[in-house]
GROMACS .gro file of C-alpha atoms in nm:
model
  149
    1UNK     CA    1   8.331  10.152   9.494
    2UNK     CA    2   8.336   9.834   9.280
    3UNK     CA    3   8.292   9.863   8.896
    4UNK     CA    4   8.064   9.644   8.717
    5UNK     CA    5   8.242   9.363   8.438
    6UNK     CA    6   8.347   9.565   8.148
    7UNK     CA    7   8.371   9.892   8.287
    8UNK     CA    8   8.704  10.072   8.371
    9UNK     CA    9   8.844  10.035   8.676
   10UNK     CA   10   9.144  10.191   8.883
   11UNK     CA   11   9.469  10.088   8.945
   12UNK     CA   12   9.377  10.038   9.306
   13UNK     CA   13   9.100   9.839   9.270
   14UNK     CA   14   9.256   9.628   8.988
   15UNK     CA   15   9.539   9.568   9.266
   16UNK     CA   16   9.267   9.485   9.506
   17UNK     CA   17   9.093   9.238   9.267
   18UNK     CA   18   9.422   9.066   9.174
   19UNK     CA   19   9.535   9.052   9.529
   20UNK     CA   20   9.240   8.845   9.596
   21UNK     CA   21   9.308   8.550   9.406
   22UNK     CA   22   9.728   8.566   9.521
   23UNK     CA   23   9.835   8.348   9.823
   24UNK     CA   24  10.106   8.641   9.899
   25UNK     CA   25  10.372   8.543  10.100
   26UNK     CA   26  10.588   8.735  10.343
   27UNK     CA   27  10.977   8.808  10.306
   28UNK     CA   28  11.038   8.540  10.576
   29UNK     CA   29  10.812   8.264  10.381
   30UNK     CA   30  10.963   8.350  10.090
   31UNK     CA   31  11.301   8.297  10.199
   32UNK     CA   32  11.214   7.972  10.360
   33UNK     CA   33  11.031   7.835  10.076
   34UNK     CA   34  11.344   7.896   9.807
   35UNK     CA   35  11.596   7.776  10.113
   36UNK     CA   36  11.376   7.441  10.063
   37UNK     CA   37  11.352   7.406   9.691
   38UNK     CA   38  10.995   7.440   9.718
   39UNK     CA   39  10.959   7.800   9.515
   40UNK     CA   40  11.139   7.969   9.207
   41UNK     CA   41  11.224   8.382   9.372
   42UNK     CA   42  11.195   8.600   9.042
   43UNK     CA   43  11.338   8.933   9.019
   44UNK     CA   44  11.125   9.169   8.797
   45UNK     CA   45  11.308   9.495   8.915
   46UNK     CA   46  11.500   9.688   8.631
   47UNK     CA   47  11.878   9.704   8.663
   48UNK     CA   48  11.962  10.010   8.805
   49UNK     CA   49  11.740   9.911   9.109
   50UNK     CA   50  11.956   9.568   9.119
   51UNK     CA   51  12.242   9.813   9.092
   52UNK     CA   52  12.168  10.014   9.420
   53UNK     CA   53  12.025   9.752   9.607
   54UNK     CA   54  12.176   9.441   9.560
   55UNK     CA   55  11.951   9.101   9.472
   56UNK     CA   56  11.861   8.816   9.669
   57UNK     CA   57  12.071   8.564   9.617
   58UNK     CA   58  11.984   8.254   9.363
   59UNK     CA   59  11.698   8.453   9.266
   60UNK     CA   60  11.601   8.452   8.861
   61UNK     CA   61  11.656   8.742   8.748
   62UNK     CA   62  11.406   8.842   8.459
   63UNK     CA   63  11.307   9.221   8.395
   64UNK     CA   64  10.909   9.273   8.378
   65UNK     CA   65  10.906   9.334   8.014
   66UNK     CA   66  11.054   8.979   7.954
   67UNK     CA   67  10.837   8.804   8.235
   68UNK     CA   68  10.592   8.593   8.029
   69UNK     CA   69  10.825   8.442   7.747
   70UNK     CA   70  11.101   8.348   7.998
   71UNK     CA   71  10.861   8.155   8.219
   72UNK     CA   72  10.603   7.999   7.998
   73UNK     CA   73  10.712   7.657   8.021
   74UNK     CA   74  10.595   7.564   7.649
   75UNK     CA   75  10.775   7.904   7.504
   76UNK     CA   76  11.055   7.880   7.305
   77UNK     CA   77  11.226   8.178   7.513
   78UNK     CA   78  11.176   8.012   7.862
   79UNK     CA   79  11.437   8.017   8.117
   80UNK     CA   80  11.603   7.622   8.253
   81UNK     CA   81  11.404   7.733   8.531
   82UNK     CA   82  11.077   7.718   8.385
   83UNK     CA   83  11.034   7.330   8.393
   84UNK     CA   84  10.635   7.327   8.500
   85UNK     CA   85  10.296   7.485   8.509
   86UNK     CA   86  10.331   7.346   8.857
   87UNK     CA   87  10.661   7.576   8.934
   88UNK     CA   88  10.570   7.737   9.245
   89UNK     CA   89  10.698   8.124   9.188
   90UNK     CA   90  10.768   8.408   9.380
   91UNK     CA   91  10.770   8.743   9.184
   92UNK     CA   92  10.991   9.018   9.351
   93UNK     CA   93  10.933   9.374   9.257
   94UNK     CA   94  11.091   9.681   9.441
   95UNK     CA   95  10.810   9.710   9.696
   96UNK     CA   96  10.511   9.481   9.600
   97UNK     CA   97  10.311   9.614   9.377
   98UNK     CA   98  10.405   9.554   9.012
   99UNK     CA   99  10.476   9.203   9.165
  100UNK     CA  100  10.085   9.110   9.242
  101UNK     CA  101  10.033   9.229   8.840
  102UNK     CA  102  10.271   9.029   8.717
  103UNK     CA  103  10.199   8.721   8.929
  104UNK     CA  104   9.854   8.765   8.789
  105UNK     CA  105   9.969   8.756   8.408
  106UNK     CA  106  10.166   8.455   8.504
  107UNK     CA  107   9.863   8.297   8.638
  108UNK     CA  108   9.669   8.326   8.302
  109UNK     CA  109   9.942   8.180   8.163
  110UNK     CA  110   9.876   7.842   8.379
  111UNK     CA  111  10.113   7.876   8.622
  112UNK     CA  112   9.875   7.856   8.913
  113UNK     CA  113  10.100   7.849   9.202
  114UNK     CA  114  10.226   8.208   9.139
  115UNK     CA  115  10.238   8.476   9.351
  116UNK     CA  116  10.441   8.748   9.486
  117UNK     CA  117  10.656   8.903   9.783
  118UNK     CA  118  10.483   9.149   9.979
  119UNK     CA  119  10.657   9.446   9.986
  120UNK     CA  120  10.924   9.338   9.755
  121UNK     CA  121  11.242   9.398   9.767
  122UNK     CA  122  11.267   9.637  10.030
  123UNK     CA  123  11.058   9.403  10.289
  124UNK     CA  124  11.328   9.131  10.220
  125UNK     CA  125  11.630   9.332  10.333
  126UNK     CA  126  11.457   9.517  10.579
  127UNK     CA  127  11.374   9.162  10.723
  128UNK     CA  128  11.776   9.123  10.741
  129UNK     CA  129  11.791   8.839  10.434
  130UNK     CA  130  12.046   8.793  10.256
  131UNK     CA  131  12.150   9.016  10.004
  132UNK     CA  132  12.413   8.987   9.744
  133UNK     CA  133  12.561   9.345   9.593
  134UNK     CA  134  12.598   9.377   9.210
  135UNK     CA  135  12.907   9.458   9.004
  136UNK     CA  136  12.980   9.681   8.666
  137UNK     CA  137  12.663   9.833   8.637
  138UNK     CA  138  12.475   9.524   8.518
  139UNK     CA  139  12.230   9.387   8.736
  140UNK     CA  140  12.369   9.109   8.787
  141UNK     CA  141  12.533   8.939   9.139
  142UNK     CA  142  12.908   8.992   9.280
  143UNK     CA  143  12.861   8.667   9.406
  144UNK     CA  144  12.630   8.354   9.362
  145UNK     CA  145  12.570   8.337   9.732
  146UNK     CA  146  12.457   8.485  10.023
  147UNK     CA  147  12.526   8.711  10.263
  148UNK     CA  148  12.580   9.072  10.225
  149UNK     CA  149  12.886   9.154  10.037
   0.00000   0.00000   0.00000
């Protein structure tokens, strides 16, 4: 049941409106496409997720709350990475769903090649990519390259 403009919609269908506009790639494309230079991975998931899962390796790391400033490239907050409105960028969430949101935000921003992983973070390792482990409770990589440590 589709709402009509200005009425209040669902999470589901606001996922299923977003989702339309989002070339989402799989875990497999995704890997490919940062192995080439050719896309920016970002990490949205909050630490202690990074802590018991590990992180893809040379993935940006930026928590969700951050997102926007870090990779707006006119902000005064942006991340090296952020060079272009033409950056083509990957969001990784745990398991794809905050991921299409926050591609979405990034869109409106004028980064038009964003999109996101489907299902995150989990589809990537259980695809077998690499996956570095984290150290000292922070988030951040052991290591800053592949393969599981």
């Amino acid at each position: 049941m589709s709402s009509a403009p200005g009425e209040p919609v669902g999470i589901d269908e606001l996922l299923e409106r977003v989702r339309e506009g989002l070339d989402r790639v799989s875990a497999a494309e995704a890997h490919e496409a940062a192995r080439a230079g050719e896309a920016l991975l970002v990490d949205i998931r909050y630490a202690a997720l990074r802590d018991r899962d590990g992180v893809i390796p040379g993935a940006l790391v930026v928590e969700r709350n951050e997102l926007e400033w870090r990779l707006d490239p006119r902000g005064s907050h942006r991340a090296p990475e952020a060079t272009s409105h033409d950056l083509r960028v990957v969001v990784v969430c745990n398991e794809g769903y905050a991921s299409s949101l926050a591609a979405e935000s990034l869109r409106r921003l004028g980064l038009h090649r964003a999109t996101d992983l489907v299902g995150g973070f989990q589809a990537w390792r259980a695809a077998g990519l690499p996956v570095t482990r984290v150290t000292g409770g922070t988030g951040s990589p052991e290591t800053a390259a592949g393969g599981e440590s």
